[in-house]
């Protein structure tokens, strides 16, 4: 028998984690914007603190992506269960040919149309809420990525200016070196008192000027190191944000196709129920999804092919690759059965 599942807990965790990640990103981009200014004091930058804050934000983003990914998969599994139960209304052996634990478990019960509808309503309500999260997350992640790249380019430009200042100080110091040697040699070789004093004074002046240039170079080196560490931090942030945008696109694409599948299945169960099911008032978000489905003349068209494509993109972007199997020398490689997804197992 189908057990109506509530996805509220998973949705709340995803929502809270996304809110925390957004706050962390705002703080990180604000810090980078301050460092990008030419008049900011790099000596006051506490790089380890910023590294820790950014690391925490990236961990929150990864956790948000993981929670959303698992929720999309759970919704897909709930839809597969409802689809199999719907088919079993007309064929009690439906799903038995899969010989899987899932098929055997579903075969132990016989869900009524009302329970299948309740399960689909719960999945649609969760789909609407998750879609709202994706619509909130995507533009923010895109804007955060653009802001991060803009500020990062400014920090890189600022470091390039520091590099030029360091190179200029080094060049000027190197240019003074032969003059210093010449004045020192001239002061040592001349025997005229006035010329000796003049050469000695010029030698000390040049030596002082060279020391000032070296002092200037040493003062610029910590700024260059701090800027480079900031660049390394925020290059990682930009890379993660770019991956987050791609992941949200893949999850939203799969969710949209899966939602069409749920609505089409819901309509099929309601229309085929005997006796007819009583009319119920659905939540506003679910009703809006159904109205959009009905208003779209292409809704449900070529659904199996589009779902297969969305599942492949989702798997490629978000599912971890299977662990590599090591083969000991002298042993034959073991032929493993390919893992079959829940949806593909049902379609067989």
mmCIF file of C-alpha atoms in Angstrom:
data_model
loop_
_atom_site.group_PDB
_atom_site.id
_atom_site.type_symbol
_atom_site.label_atom_id
_atom_site.label_comp_id
_atom_site.label_asym_id
_atom_site.label_seq_id
_atom_site.Cartn_x
_atom_site.Cartn_y
_atom_site.Cartn_z
ATOM 1 C CA UNK A 1 0.000 0.000 0.000
ATOM 2 C CA UNK A 2 1.247 3.472 -0.848
ATOM 3 C CA UNK A 3 2.234 5.438 2.198
ATOM 4 C CA UNK A 4 1.782 9.153 1.712
ATOM 5 C CA UNK A 5 5.123 10.744 2.403
ATOM 6 C CA UNK A 6 5.672 14.297 3.589
ATOM 7 C CA UNK A 7 8.683 16.104 2.138
ATOM 8 C CA UNK A 8 8.377 19.067 4.486
ATOM 9 C CA UNK A 9 11.413 18.115 6.562
ATOM 10 C CA UNK A 10 13.720 17.829 3.543
ATOM 11 C CA UNK A 11 12.373 21.080 2.112
ATOM 12 C CA UNK A 12 12.923 22.954 5.377
ATOM 13 C CA UNK A 13 16.540 21.749 5.585
ATOM 14 C CA UNK A 14 17.190 22.762 1.986
ATOM 15 C CA UNK A 15 15.583 26.182 2.510
ATOM 16 C CA UNK A 16 17.537 26.946 5.713
ATOM 17 C CA UNK A 17 20.824 25.770 4.183
ATOM 18 C CA UNK A 18 20.258 27.896 1.080
ATOM 19 C CA UNK A 19 19.491 30.956 3.219
ATOM 20 C CA UNK A 20 22.708 30.448 5.220
ATOM 21 C CA UNK A 21 24.736 29.963 2.033
ATOM 22 C CA UNK A 22 23.272 33.153 0.536
ATOM 23 C CA UNK A 23 24.239 35.124 3.653
ATOM 24 C CA UNK A 24 27.765 33.702 3.481
ATOM 25 C CA UNK A 25 28.094 34.595 -0.201
ATOM 26 C CA UNK A 26 26.911 38.152 0.442
ATOM 27 C CA UNK A 27 29.526 38.549 3.188
ATOM 28 C CA UNK A 28 32.277 37.027 1.027
ATOM 29 C CA UNK A 29 31.529 39.242 -1.971
ATOM 30 C CA UNK A 30 31.332 42.296 0.305
ATOM 31 C CA UNK A 31 34.806 41.516 1.653
ATOM 32 C CA UNK A 32 36.211 41.048 -1.826
ATOM 33 C CA UNK A 33 34.642 44.311 -2.992
ATOM 34 C CA UNK A 34 36.475 46.108 -0.155
ATOM 35 C CA UNK A 35 39.811 44.512 -1.078
ATOM 36 C CA UNK A 36 39.316 45.433 -4.730
ATOM 37 C CA UNK A 37 39.388 49.143 -3.856
ATOM 38 C CA UNK A 38 42.720 50.790 -4.494
ATOM 39 C CA UNK A 39 42.694 52.637 -1.168
ATOM 40 C CA UNK A 40 42.014 49.573 1.036
ATOM 41 C CA UNK A 41 44.638 48.620 3.620
ATOM 42 C CA UNK A 42 45.983 45.200 2.727
ATOM 43 C CA UNK A 43 47.981 45.059 5.923
ATOM 44 C CA UNK A 44 44.718 44.858 7.877
ATOM 45 C CA UNK A 45 43.474 41.817 5.911
ATOM 46 C CA UNK A 46 43.228 38.694 8.058
ATOM 47 C CA UNK A 47 43.556 36.114 5.301
ATOM 48 C CA UNK A 48 43.147 32.994 7.511
ATOM 49 C CA UNK A 49 39.837 34.343 8.849
ATOM 50 C CA UNK A 50 38.599 35.038 5.348
ATOM 51 C CA UNK A 51 39.725 31.595 4.189
ATOM 52 C CA UNK A 52 37.748 30.002 7.028
ATOM 53 C CA UNK A 53 34.633 32.057 6.267
ATOM 54 C CA UNK A 54 34.793 31.250 2.557
ATOM 55 C CA UNK A 55 35.389 27.561 3.304
ATOM 56 C CA UNK A 56 32.292 27.494 5.501
ATOM 57 C CA UNK A 57 30.247 29.163 2.763
ATOM 58 C CA UNK A 58 31.446 26.670 0.157
ATOM 59 C CA UNK A 59 30.552 23.794 2.478
ATOM 60 C CA UNK A 60 27.041 25.245 2.880
ATOM 61 C CA UNK A 61 26.687 25.511 -0.897
ATOM 62 C CA UNK A 62 27.773 21.912 -1.299
ATOM 63 C CA UNK A 63 25.335 20.814 1.409
ATOM 64 C CA UNK A 64 22.492 22.763 -0.244
ATOM 65 C CA UNK A 65 23.253 21.108 -3.578
ATOM 66 C CA UNK A 66 23.329 17.676 -1.939
ATOM 67 C CA UNK A 67 20.014 18.219 -0.129
ATOM 68 C CA UNK A 68 18.315 19.474 -3.303
ATOM 69 C CA UNK A 69 19.741 16.583 -5.330
ATOM 70 C CA UNK A 70 18.480 14.000 -2.849
ATOM 71 C CA UNK A 71 15.049 15.641 -2.767
ATOM 72 C CA UNK A 72 14.773 15.561 -6.569
ATOM 73 C CA UNK A 73 15.659 11.863 -6.487
ATOM 74 C CA UNK A 74 13.177 11.100 -3.700
ATOM 75 C CA UNK A 75 10.400 12.826 -5.612
ATOM 76 C CA UNK A 76 11.303 10.811 -8.695
ATOM 77 C CA UNK A 77 11.191 7.591 -6.670
ATOM 78 C CA UNK A 78 7.793 8.512 -5.220
ATOM 79 C CA UNK A 79 6.510 9.131 -8.753
ATOM 80 C CA UNK A 80 7.881 5.780 -9.911
ATOM 81 C CA UNK A 81 6.087 4.081 -7.026
ATOM 82 C CA UNK A 82 2.813 5.802 -7.880
ATOM 83 C CA UNK A 83 3.240 4.924 -11.560
ATOM 84 C CA UNK A 84 3.767 1.246 -10.759
ATOM 85 C CA UNK A 85 0.787 1.200 -8.399
ATOM 86 C CA UNK A 86 -1.340 2.805 -11.125
ATOM 87 C CA UNK A 87 -0.327 0.104 -13.594
ATOM 88 C CA UNK A 88 -1.096 -2.571 -11.013
ATOM 89 C CA UNK A 89 -4.684 -1.363 -10.890
ATOM 90 C CA UNK A 90 -5.085 -2.987 -14.315
ATOM 91 C CA UNK A 91 -2.325 -5.599 -14.276
ATOM 92 C CA UNK A 92 -1.514 -7.300 -10.973
ATOM 93 C CA UNK A 93 1.735 -8.645 -12.423
ATOM 94 C CA UNK A 94 3.028 -5.206 -13.409
ATOM 95 C CA UNK A 95 6.541 -4.702 -12.067
ATOM 96 C CA UNK A 96 7.030 -8.381 -11.245
ATOM 97 C CA UNK A 97 9.272 -8.847 -14.281
ATOM 98 C CA UNK A 98 11.875 -6.512 -12.763
ATOM 99 C CA UNK A 99 12.708 -9.071 -10.063
ATOM 100 C CA UNK A 100 13.924 -6.262 -7.832
ATOM 101 C CA UNK A 101 13.312 -5.571 -4.173
ATOM 102 C CA UNK A 102 11.348 -2.508 -5.205
ATOM 103 C CA UNK A 103 9.063 -4.489 -7.491
ATOM 104 C CA UNK A 104 8.517 -7.230 -4.904
ATOM 105 C CA UNK A 105 7.697 -4.677 -2.215
ATOM 106 C CA UNK A 106 5.177 -2.881 -4.409
ATOM 107 C CA UNK A 107 3.702 -6.245 -5.341
ATOM 108 C CA UNK A 108 2.863 -6.968 -1.714
ATOM 109 C CA UNK A 109 0.234 -4.241 -1.638
ATOM 110 C CA UNK A 110 -2.593 -2.906 -3.709
ATOM 111 C CA UNK A 111 -3.039 0.835 -3.552
ATOM 112 C CA UNK A 112 -6.402 2.432 -4.102
ATOM 113 C CA UNK A 113 -6.661 5.315 -6.593
ATOM 114 C CA UNK A 114 -7.295 7.758 -3.740
ATOM 115 C CA UNK A 115 -3.990 6.846 -2.119
ATOM 116 C CA UNK A 116 -2.115 7.153 -5.402
ATOM 117 C CA UNK A 117 -3.655 10.592 -5.907
ATOM 118 C CA UNK A 118 -2.678 11.596 -2.360
ATOM 119 C CA UNK A 119 0.906 10.514 -3.007
ATOM 120 C CA UNK A 120 1.047 12.474 -6.248
ATOM 121 C CA UNK A 121 -0.480 15.540 -4.592
ATOM 122 C CA UNK A 122 2.241 15.408 -1.917
ATOM 123 C CA UNK A 123 4.948 15.054 -4.580
ATOM 124 C CA UNK A 124 3.498 17.939 -6.597
ATOM 125 C CA UNK A 125 3.339 20.181 -3.532
ATOM 126 C CA UNK A 126 6.989 19.417 -2.802
ATOM 127 C CA UNK A 127 7.845 19.961 -6.490
ATOM 128 C CA UNK A 128 6.272 23.418 -6.421
ATOM 129 C CA UNK A 129 8.190 24.375 -3.266
ATOM 130 C CA UNK A 130 11.472 23.018 -4.629
ATOM 131 C CA UNK A 131 10.930 24.803 -7.937
ATOM 132 C CA UNK A 132 10.458 28.040 -5.978
ATOM 133 C CA UNK A 133 13.806 27.402 -4.256
ATOM 134 C CA UNK A 134 15.498 26.856 -7.613
ATOM 135 C CA UNK A 135 13.964 30.071 -8.952
ATOM 136 C CA UNK A 136 15.313 31.896 -5.911
ATOM 137 C CA UNK A 137 18.747 30.283 -5.969
ATOM 138 C CA UNK A 138 19.611 30.491 -9.663
ATOM 139 C CA UNK A 139 19.499 34.302 -10.232
ATOM 140 C CA UNK A 140 21.289 34.878 -6.945
ATOM 141 C CA UNK A 141 24.044 32.371 -7.787
ATOM 142 C CA UNK A 142 24.431 33.873 -11.276
ATOM 143 C CA UNK A 143 24.687 37.404 -9.852
ATOM 144 C CA UNK A 144 27.092 36.260 -7.115
ATOM 145 C CA UNK A 145 29.277 34.611 -9.768
ATOM 146 C CA UNK A 146 29.323 37.793 -11.880
ATOM 147 C CA UNK A 147 30.079 39.990 -8.854
ATOM 148 C CA UNK A 148 32.839 37.615 -7.771
ATOM 149 C CA UNK A 149 34.412 37.679 -11.242
ATOM 150 C CA UNK A 150 34.192 41.490 -11.377
ATOM 151 C CA UNK A 151 35.823 41.974 -7.978
ATOM 152 C CA UNK A 152 38.355 39.248 -8.748
ATOM 153 C CA UNK A 153 39.398 41.057 -11.930
ATOM 154 C CA UNK A 154 39.838 44.251 -9.891
ATOM 155 C CA UNK A 155 41.993 42.458 -7.300
ATOM 156 C CA UNK A 156 44.099 40.917 -10.096
ATOM 157 C CA UNK A 157 44.556 44.379 -11.629
ATOM 158 C CA UNK A 158 45.554 45.747 -8.237
ATOM 159 C CA UNK A 159 48.124 42.977 -7.812
ATOM 160 C CA UNK A 160 49.495 43.733 -11.276
ATOM 161 C CA UNK A 161 50.014 47.363 -10.222
ATOM 162 C CA UNK A 162 51.896 46.151 -7.132
ATOM 163 C CA UNK A 163 53.977 43.860 -9.360
ATOM 164 C CA UNK A 164 54.859 46.831 -11.572
ATOM 165 C CA UNK A 165 55.820 48.911 -8.530
ATOM 166 C CA UNK A 166 58.063 46.092 -7.267
ATOM 167 C CA UNK A 167 59.670 45.674 -10.685
ATOM 168 C CA UNK A 168 60.196 49.430 -10.954
ATOM 169 C CA UNK A 169 61.892 49.557 -7.546
ATOM 170 C CA UNK A 170 64.096 46.590 -8.470
ATOM 171 C CA UNK A 171 64.999 48.157 -11.834
ATOM 172 C CA UNK A 172 65.905 51.483 -10.282
ATOM 173 C CA UNK A 173 67.998 49.755 -7.611
ATOM 174 C CA UNK A 174 69.785 47.719 -10.293
ATOM 175 C CA UNK A 175 70.453 50.886 -12.325
ATOM 176 C CA UNK A 176 72.090 52.501 -9.280
ATOM 177 C CA UNK A 177 74.437 49.560 -8.683
ATOM 178 C CA UNK A 178 77.073 50.419 -11.357
ATOM 179 C CA UNK A 179 76.994 54.104 -10.385
ATOM 180 C CA UNK A 180 77.582 53.184 -6.761
ATOM 181 C CA UNK A 181 80.519 50.973 -7.724
ATOM 182 C CA UNK A 182 81.920 53.765 -9.900
ATOM 183 C CA UNK A 183 81.652 56.379 -7.130
ATOM 184 C CA UNK A 184 83.253 54.057 -4.614
ATOM 185 C CA UNK A 185 86.130 53.272 -6.953
ATOM 186 C CA UNK A 186 86.581 56.965 -7.801
ATOM 187 C CA UNK A 187 86.608 57.982 -4.127
ATOM 188 C CA UNK A 188 89.210 55.330 -3.350
ATOM 189 C CA UNK A 189 91.529 56.255 -6.225
ATOM 190 C CA UNK A 190 91.470 60.059 -6.125
ATOM 191 C CA UNK A 191 93.944 61.886 -3.929
ATOM 192 C CA UNK A 192 92.480 65.359 -4.225
ATOM 193 C CA UNK A 193 90.633 66.167 -1.031
ATOM 194 C CA UNK A 194 87.771 68.126 -2.609
ATOM 195 C CA UNK A 195 87.128 65.533 -5.311
ATOM 196 C CA UNK A 196 87.358 62.737 -2.762
ATOM 197 C CA UNK A 197 84.788 64.413 -0.487
ATOM 198 C CA UNK A 198 82.443 65.068 -3.405
ATOM 199 C CA UNK A 199 82.673 61.487 -4.678
ATOM 200 C CA UNK A 200 82.251 60.098 -1.166
ATOM 201 C CA UNK A 201 79.117 62.217 -0.584
ATOM 202 C CA UNK A 202 77.684 61.184 -3.948
ATOM 203 C CA UNK A 203 78.462 57.547 -3.158
ATOM 204 C CA UNK A 204 76.628 57.720 0.189
ATOM 205 C CA UNK A 205 73.677 59.526 -1.419
ATOM 206 C CA UNK A 206 73.351 56.822 -4.067
ATOM 207 C CA UNK A 207 73.702 54.110 -1.428
ATOM 208 C CA UNK A 208 70.930 55.697 0.644
ATOM 209 C CA UNK A 209 68.720 55.962 -2.429
ATOM 210 C CA UNK A 210 69.317 52.284 -3.204
ATOM 211 C CA UNK A 211 68.476 51.317 0.389
ATOM 212 C CA UNK A 212 65.242 53.304 0.136
ATOM 213 C CA UNK A 213 64.324 51.425 -3.042
ATOM 214 C CA UNK A 214 65.009 48.074 -1.354
ATOM 215 C CA UNK A 215 62.901 49.176 1.626
ATOM 216 C CA UNK A 216 60.099 50.142 -0.728
ATOM 217 C CA UNK A 217 60.332 46.760 -2.457
ATOM 218 C CA UNK A 218 60.214 44.875 0.862
ATOM 219 C CA UNK A 219 57.172 46.910 1.922
ATOM 220 C CA UNK A 220 55.343 45.960 -1.297
ATOM 221 C CA UNK A 221 56.057 42.223 -1.083
ATOM 222 C CA UNK A 222 53.514 41.486 1.743
ATOM 223 C CA UNK A 223 50.843 43.340 -0.228
ATOM 224 C CA UNK A 224 51.573 41.191 -3.251
ATOM 225 C CA UNK A 225 51.398 37.998 -1.150
ATOM 226 C CA UNK A 226 48.097 39.063 0.438
ATOM 227 C CA UNK A 227 46.569 39.920 -2.926
ATOM 228 C CA UNK A 228 47.697 36.602 -4.411
ATOM 229 C CA UNK A 229 46.156 34.668 -1.518
ATOM 230 C CA UNK A 230 42.901 36.585 -2.001
ATOM 231 C CA UNK A 231 42.988 35.764 -5.709
ATOM 232 C CA UNK A 232 43.442 32.058 -4.953
ATOM 233 C CA UNK A 233 40.509 32.123 -2.504
ATOM 234 C CA UNK A 234 38.082 33.825 -4.833
ATOM 235 C CA UNK A 235 39.113 31.899 -7.925
ATOM 236 C CA UNK A 236 37.898 28.849 -6.008
ATOM 237 C CA UNK A 237 34.669 30.667 -5.099
ATOM 238 C CA UNK A 238 34.067 31.569 -8.750
ATOM 239 C CA UNK A 239 34.673 27.956 -9.813
ATOM 240 C CA UNK A 240 32.249 26.629 -7.201
ATOM 241 C CA UNK A 241 29.585 29.189 -8.106
ATOM 242 C CA UNK A 242 29.859 28.286 -11.780
ATOM 243 C CA UNK A 243 29.356 24.624 -10.852
ATOM 244 C CA UNK A 244 26.426 25.544 -8.626
ATOM 245 C CA UNK A 245 24.660 27.333 -11.480
ATOM 246 C CA UNK A 246 25.133 24.303 -13.732
ATOM 247 C CA UNK A 247 23.847 21.988 -10.976
ATOM 248 C CA UNK A 248 20.734 24.109 -10.340
ATOM 249 C CA UNK A 249 20.020 24.162 -14.075
ATOM 250 C CA UNK A 250 20.273 20.371 -14.238
ATOM 251 C CA UNK A 251 18.084 19.868 -11.150
ATOM 252 C CA UNK A 252 15.481 22.385 -12.308
ATOM 253 C CA UNK A 253 15.384 20.790 -15.750
ATOM 254 C CA UNK A 254 14.787 17.333 -14.328
ATOM 255 C CA UNK A 255 12.236 18.634 -11.839
ATOM 256 C CA UNK A 256 10.254 20.342 -14.623
ATOM 257 C CA UNK A 257 10.039 17.146 -16.685
ATOM 258 C CA UNK A 258 9.267 15.032 -13.626
ATOM 259 C CA UNK A 259 6.497 17.458 -12.656
ATOM 260 C CA UNK A 260 4.909 17.005 -16.080
ATOM 261 C CA UNK A 261 5.062 13.254 -15.521
ATOM 262 C CA UNK A 262 3.353 13.583 -12.129
ATOM 263 C CA UNK A 263 0.550 15.755 -13.477
ATOM 264 C CA UNK A 264 -0.034 13.444 -16.457
ATOM 265 C CA UNK A 265 -0.140 10.464 -14.100
ATOM 266 C CA UNK A 266 -2.457 12.296 -11.695
ATOM 267 C CA UNK A 267 -4.889 13.057 -14.498
ATOM 268 C CA UNK A 268 -4.762 9.454 -15.685
ATOM 269 C CA UNK A 269 -5.503 8.055 -12.215
ATOM 270 C CA UNK A 270 -8.397 10.471 -11.654
ATOM 271 C CA UNK A 271 -9.954 9.822 -15.068
ATOM 272 C CA UNK A 272 -9.687 6.043 -14.778
ATOM 273 C CA UNK A 273 -10.801 5.690 -11.143
ATOM 274 C CA UNK A 274 -13.913 3.614 -10.610
ATOM 275 C CA UNK A 275 -15.983 4.756 -8.832
ATOM 276 C CA UNK A 276 -15.011 8.380 -9.652
ATOM 277 C CA UNK A 277 -12.996 10.182 -6.997
ATOM 278 C CA UNK A 278 -14.604 13.140 -5.209
ATOM 279 C CA UNK A 279 -13.355 16.563 -6.272
ATOM 280 C CA UNK A 280 -10.824 18.089 -3.879
ATOM 281 C CA UNK A 281 -9.415 21.587 -3.550
ATOM 282 C CA UNK A 282 -5.663 21.453 -4.042
ATOM 283 C CA UNK A 283 -3.091 23.882 -2.607
ATOM 284 C CA UNK A 284 -2.573 27.035 -4.624
ATOM 285 C CA UNK A 285 0.931 26.025 -5.768
ATOM 286 C CA UNK A 286 -0.240 22.607 -6.960
ATOM 287 C CA UNK A 287 -3.281 24.110 -8.674
ATOM 288 C CA UNK A 288 -0.999 26.597 -10.440
ATOM 289 C CA UNK A 289 1.193 23.760 -11.728
ATOM 290 C CA UNK A 290 -1.843 21.918 -13.088
ATOM 291 C CA UNK A 291 -3.206 25.064 -14.761
ATOM 292 C CA UNK A 292 0.164 25.713 -16.405
ATOM 293 C CA UNK A 293 0.239 22.098 -17.618
ATOM 294 C CA UNK A 294 -3.242 22.390 -19.085
ATOM 295 C CA UNK A 295 -2.447 25.719 -20.746
ATOM 296 C CA UNK A 296 0.689 24.367 -22.427
ATOM 297 C CA UNK A 297 -0.261 22.563 -25.640
ATOM 298 C CA UNK A 298 3.132 20.802 -25.661
ATOM 299 C CA UNK A 299 2.923 19.585 -22.049
ATOM 300 C CA UNK A 300 3.473 15.843 -21.919
ATOM 301 C CA UNK A 301 4.673 15.680 -25.530
ATOM 302 C CA UNK A 302 7.520 13.183 -26.059
ATOM 303 C CA UNK A 303 7.750 12.913 -22.272
ATOM 304 C CA UNK A 304 9.722 9.657 -22.119
ATOM 305 C CA UNK A 305 12.495 10.948 -24.381
ATOM 306 C CA UNK A 306 12.733 14.293 -22.596
ATOM 307 C CA UNK A 307 12.818 12.578 -19.206
ATOM 308 C CA UNK A 308 15.613 10.285 -20.366
ATOM 309 C CA UNK A 309 17.634 13.299 -21.493
ATOM 310 C CA UNK A 310 16.987 15.216 -18.244
ATOM 311 C CA UNK A 311 17.986 12.152 -16.200
ATOM 312 C CA UNK A 312 21.257 11.836 -18.136
ATOM 313 C CA UNK A 313 22.114 15.506 -17.581
ATOM 314 C CA UNK A 314 21.197 15.203 -13.894
ATOM 315 C CA UNK A 315 23.368 12.106 -13.480
ATOM 316 C CA UNK A 316 26.322 13.622 -15.308
ATOM 317 C CA UNK A 317 26.208 16.862 -13.350
ATOM 318 C CA UNK A 318 25.294 15.645 -9.888
ATOM 319 C CA UNK A 319 25.671 11.921 -9.346
ATOM 320 C CA UNK A 320 29.091 10.778 -8.098
ATOM 321 C CA UNK A 321 30.930 8.465 -10.510
ATOM 322 C CA UNK A 322 31.011 4.749 -9.629
ATOM 323 C CA UNK A 323 34.087 3.651 -7.663
ATOM 324 C CA UNK A 324 36.913 2.249 -9.741
ATOM 325 C CA UNK A 325 37.477 -1.501 -9.421
ATOM 326 C CA UNK A 326 41.130 -2.403 -8.881
ATOM 327 C CA UNK A 327 42.397 -5.568 -10.577
ATOM 328 C CA UNK A 328 45.277 -7.490 -9.021
ATOM 329 C CA UNK A 329 47.978 -8.638 -11.432
ATOM 330 C CA UNK A 330 47.222 -12.116 -12.711
ATOM 331 C CA UNK A 331 43.503 -11.877 -11.961
ATOM 332 C CA UNK A 332 40.762 -11.595 -14.524
ATOM 333 C CA UNK A 333 38.714 -8.381 -14.269
ATOM 334 C CA UNK A 334 35.307 -8.937 -12.729
ATOM 335 C CA UNK A 335 32.402 -8.051 -14.977
ATOM 336 C CA UNK A 336 29.994 -6.008 -12.867
ATOM 337 C CA UNK A 337 26.335 -5.602 -13.678
ATOM 338 C CA UNK A 338 25.540 -2.013 -14.616
ATOM 339 C CA UNK A 339 23.563 -0.174 -11.963
ATOM 340 C CA UNK A 340 19.998 0.409 -13.056
ATOM 341 C CA UNK A 341 18.181 3.514 -11.916
ATOM 342 C CA UNK A 342 14.782 3.196 -10.327
ATOM 343 C CA UNK A 343 13.005 4.884 -13.218
ATOM 344 C CA UNK A 344 14.693 2.741 -15.871
ATOM 345 C CA UNK A 345 13.960 -0.411 -13.882
ATOM 346 C CA UNK A 346 10.266 0.457 -13.900
ATOM 347 C CA UNK A 347 10.225 1.171 -17.615
ATOM 348 C CA UNK A 348 11.682 -2.273 -18.488
#
